[in-house]
mmCIF file of C-alpha atoms in Angstrom:
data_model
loop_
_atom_site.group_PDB
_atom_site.id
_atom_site.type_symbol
_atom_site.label_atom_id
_atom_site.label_comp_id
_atom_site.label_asym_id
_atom_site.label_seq_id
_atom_site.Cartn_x
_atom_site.Cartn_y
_atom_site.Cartn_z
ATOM 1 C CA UNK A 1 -8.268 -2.649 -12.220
ATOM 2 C CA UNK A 2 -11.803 -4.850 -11.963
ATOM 3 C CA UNK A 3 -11.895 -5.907 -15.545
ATOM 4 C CA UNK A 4 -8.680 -6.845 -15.480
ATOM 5 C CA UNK A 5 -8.831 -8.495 -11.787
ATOM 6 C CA UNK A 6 -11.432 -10.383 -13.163
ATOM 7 C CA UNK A 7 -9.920 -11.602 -16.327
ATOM 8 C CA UNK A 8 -6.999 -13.118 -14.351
ATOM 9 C CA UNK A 9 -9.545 -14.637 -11.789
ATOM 10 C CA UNK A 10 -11.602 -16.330 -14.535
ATOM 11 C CA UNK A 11 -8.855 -17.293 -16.754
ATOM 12 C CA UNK A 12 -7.106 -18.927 -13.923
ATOM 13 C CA UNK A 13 -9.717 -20.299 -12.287
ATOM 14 C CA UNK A 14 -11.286 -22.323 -15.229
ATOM 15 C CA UNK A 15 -7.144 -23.426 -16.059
ATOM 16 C CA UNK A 16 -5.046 -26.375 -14.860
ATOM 17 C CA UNK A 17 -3.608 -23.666 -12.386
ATOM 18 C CA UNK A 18 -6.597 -23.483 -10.504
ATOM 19 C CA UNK A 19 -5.059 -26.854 -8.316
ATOM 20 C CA UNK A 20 -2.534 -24.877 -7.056
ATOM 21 C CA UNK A 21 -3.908 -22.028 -5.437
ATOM 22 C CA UNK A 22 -7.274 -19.911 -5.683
ATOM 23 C CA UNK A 23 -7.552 -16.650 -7.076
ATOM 24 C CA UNK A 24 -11.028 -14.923 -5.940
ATOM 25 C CA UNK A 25 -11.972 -11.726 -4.739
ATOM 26 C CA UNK A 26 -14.673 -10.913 -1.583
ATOM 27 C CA UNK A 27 -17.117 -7.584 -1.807
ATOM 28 C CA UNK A 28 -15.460 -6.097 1.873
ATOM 29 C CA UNK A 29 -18.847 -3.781 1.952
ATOM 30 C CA UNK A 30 -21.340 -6.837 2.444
ATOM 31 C CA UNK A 31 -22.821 -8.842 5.624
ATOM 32 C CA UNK A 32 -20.860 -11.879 4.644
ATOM 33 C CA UNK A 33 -17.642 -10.389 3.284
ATOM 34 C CA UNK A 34 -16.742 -7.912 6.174
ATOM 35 C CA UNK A 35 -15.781 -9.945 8.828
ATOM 36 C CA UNK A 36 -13.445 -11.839 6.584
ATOM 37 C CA UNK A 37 -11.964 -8.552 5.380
ATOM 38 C CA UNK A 38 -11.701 -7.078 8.878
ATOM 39 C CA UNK A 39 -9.858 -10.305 9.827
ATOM 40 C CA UNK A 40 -8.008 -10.099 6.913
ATOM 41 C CA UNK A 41 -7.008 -6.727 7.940
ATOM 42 C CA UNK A 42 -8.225 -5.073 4.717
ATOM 43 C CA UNK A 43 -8.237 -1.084 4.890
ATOM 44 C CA UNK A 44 -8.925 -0.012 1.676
ATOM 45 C CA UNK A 45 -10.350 -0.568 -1.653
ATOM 46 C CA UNK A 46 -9.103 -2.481 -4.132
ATOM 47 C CA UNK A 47 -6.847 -4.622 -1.636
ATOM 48 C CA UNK A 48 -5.344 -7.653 -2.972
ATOM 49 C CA UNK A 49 -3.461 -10.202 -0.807
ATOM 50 C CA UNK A 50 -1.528 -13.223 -1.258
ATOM 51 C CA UNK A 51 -0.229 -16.799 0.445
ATOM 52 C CA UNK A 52 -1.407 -18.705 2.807
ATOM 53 C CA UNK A 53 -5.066 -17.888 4.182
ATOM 54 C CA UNK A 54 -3.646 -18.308 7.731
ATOM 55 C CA UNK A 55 -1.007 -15.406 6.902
ATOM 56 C CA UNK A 56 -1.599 -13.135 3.822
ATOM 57 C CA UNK A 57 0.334 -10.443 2.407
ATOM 58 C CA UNK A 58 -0.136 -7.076 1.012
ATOM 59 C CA UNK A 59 0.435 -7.213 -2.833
ATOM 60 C CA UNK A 60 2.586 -4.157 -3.864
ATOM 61 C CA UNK A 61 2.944 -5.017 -7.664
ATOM 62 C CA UNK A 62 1.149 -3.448 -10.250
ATOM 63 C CA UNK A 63 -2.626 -3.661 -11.104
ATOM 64 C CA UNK A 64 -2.915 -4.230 -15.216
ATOM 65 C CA UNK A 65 -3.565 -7.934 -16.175
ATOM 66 C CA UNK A 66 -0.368 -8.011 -17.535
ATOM 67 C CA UNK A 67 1.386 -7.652 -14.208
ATOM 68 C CA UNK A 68 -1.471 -9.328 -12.204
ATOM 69 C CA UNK A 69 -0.589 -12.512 -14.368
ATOM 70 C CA UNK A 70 2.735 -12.356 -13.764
ATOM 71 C CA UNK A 71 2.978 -12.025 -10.046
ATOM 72 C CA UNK A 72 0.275 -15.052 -10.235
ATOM 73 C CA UNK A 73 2.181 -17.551 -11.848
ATOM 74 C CA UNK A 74 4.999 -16.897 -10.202
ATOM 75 C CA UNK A 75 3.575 -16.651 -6.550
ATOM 76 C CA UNK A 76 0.230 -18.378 -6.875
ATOM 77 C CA UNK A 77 1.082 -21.723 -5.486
ATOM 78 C CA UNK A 78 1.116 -24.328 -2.839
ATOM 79 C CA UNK A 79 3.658 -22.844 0.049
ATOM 80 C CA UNK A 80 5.830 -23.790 2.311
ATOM 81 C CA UNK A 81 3.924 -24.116 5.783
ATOM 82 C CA UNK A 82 3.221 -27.092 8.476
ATOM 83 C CA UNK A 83 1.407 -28.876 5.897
ATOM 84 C CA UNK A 84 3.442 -28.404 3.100
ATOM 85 C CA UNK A 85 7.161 -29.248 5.086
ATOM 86 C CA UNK A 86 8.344 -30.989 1.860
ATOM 87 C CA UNK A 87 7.958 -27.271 0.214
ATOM 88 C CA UNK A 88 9.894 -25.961 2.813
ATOM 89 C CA UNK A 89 13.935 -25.175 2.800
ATOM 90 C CA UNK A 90 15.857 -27.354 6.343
ATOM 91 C CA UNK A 91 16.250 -23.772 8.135
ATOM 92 C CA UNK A 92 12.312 -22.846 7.563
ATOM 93 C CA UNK A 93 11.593 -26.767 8.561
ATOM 94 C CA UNK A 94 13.468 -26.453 11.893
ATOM 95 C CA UNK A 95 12.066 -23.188 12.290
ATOM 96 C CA UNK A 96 8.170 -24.774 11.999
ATOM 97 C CA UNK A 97 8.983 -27.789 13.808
ATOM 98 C CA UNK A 98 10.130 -26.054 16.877
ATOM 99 C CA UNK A 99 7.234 -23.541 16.611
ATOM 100 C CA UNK A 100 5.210 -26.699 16.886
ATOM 101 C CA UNK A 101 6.784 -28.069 19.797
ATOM 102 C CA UNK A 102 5.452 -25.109 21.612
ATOM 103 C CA UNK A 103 2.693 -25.429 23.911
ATOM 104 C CA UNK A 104 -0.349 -24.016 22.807
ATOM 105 C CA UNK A 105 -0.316 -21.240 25.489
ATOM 106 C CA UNK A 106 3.224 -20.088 24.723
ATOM 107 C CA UNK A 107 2.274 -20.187 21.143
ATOM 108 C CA UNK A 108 -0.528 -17.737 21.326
ATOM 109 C CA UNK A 109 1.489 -15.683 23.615
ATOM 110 C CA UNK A 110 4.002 -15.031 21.239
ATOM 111 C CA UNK A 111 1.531 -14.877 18.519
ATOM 112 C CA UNK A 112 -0.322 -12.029 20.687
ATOM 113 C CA UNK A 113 3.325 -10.047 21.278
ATOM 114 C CA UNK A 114 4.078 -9.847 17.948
ATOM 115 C CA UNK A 115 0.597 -8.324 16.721
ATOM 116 C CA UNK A 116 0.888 -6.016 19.600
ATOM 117 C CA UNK A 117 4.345 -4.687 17.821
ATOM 118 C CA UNK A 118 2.472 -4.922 14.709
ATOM 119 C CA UNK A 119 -0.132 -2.220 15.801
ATOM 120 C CA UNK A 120 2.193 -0.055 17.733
ATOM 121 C CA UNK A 121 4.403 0.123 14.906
ATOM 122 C CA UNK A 122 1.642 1.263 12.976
ATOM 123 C CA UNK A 123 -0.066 3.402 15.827
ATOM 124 C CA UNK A 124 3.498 5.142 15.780
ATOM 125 C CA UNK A 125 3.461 5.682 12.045
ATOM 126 C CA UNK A 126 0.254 7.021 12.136
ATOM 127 C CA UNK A 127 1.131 9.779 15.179
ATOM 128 C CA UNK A 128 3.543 10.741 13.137
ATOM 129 C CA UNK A 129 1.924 11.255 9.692
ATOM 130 C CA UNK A 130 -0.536 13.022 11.803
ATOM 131 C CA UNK A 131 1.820 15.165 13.379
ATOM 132 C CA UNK A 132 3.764 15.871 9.696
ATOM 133 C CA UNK A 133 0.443 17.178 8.125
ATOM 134 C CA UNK A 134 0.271 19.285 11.505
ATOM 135 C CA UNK A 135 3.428 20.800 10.749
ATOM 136 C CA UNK A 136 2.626 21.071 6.709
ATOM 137 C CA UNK A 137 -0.581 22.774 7.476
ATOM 138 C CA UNK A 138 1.073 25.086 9.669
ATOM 139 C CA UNK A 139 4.196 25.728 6.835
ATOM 140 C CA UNK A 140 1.424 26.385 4.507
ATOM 141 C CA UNK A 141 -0.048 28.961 5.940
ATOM 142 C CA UNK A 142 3.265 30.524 6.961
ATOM 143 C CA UNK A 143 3.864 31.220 3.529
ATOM 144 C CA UNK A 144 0.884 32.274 3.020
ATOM 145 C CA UNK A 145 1.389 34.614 5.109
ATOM 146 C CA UNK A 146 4.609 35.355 3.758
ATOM 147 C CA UNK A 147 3.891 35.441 0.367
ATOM 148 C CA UNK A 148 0.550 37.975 1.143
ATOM 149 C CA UNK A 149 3.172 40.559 3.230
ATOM 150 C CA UNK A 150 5.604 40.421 0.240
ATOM 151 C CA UNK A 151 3.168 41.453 -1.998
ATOM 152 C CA UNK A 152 1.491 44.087 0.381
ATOM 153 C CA UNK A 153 4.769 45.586 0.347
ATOM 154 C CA UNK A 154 4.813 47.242 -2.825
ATOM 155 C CA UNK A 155 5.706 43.673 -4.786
ATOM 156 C CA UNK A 156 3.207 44.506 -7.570
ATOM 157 C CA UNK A 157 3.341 48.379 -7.614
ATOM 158 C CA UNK A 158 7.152 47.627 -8.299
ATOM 159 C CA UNK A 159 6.426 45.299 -11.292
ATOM 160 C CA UNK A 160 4.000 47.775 -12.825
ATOM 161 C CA UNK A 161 7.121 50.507 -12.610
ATOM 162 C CA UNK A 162 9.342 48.018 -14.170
ATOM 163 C CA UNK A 163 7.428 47.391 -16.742
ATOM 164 C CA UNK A 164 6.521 51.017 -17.702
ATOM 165 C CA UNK A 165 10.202 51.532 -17.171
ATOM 166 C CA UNK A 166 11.039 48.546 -19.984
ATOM 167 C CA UNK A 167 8.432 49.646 -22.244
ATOM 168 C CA UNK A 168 9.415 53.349 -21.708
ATOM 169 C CA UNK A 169 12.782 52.188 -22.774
ATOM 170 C CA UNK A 170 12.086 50.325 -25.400
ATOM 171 C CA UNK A 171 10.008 53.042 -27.449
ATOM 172 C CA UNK A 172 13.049 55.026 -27.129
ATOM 173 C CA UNK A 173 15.530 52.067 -28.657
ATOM 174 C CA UNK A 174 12.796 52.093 -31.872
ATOM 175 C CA UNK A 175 13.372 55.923 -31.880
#
């Protein structure tokens, strides 16, 4: 995905396109890249995001440069936001104007509850991923387990009779 990460980022970057929004990319694993990443919420590597700085999104799409430059021209651009109201459809301009009206206080509050949700949502998620590999693990080795006292049983010394049996009969049908 780098070469191709970085074709889109130079191509666009050194293009008319390059007015409209930035596309750059930040090593997560150095001094001066971490705490943007870590603000950013980045968890793993490659991680590519999208909007507004104040607020990006997860990209989902796919990772050739065919793909990459698609989801850029159509996405890459100035967005709707408190600076950008003109961008903005009435409902989502009502919605930011009130939001603005807020006191600062009451603002951050709200901010604060819904990042809380955020991270129980995913603290939930992640109890019970945990708890599913718990219970695959534990499948696993019940069939295992299962599989071993099948065979223990006289599984394979069956087989072996069968197969005399078949061969024993089919000597006979050449006869």
């Amino acid at each position: 995905m780098k070469p191709d990460w970085d074709k889109l980022m130079k191509n666009w970057n050194k293009s008319k396109r390059f007015a409209t929004g930035l596309i750059a990319d930040v090593d997560c694993t150095s001094d001066t890249g971490k705490p943007l990443c870590d603000r950013m919420g980045v968890k793993g590597f490659p991680s590519i995001k999208w909007g507004d700085p104040s607020a990006l999104e997860d990209y989902e799409g796919g990772r050739s440069y065919d793909e990459l430059k698609k989801f850029a021209f159509a996405n890459v651009k100035p967005l709707c936001g408190p600076s950008t109201l003109d961008l903005c459809d009435e409902e989502k301009k009502q919605e930011i104007i009130a939001l603005q009206a807020l006191p600062a206080e009451e603002l951050s509050a709200n901010i604060e509850e819904k990042q809380s949700a955020l991270k129980e949502t995913e603290s939930n998620f992640e109890a019970s991923v945990k708890k599913l590999q718990e219970q695959y693990e534990q499948l696993q080795k019940d069939k295992e387990a299962k599989v071993a006292e099948i065979k223990a049983s006289g599984l394979g010394l069956m087989l072996k009779v069968q197969a005399a049996a078949n061969k024993a009969s089919e000597k006979k049908d050449e006869l």
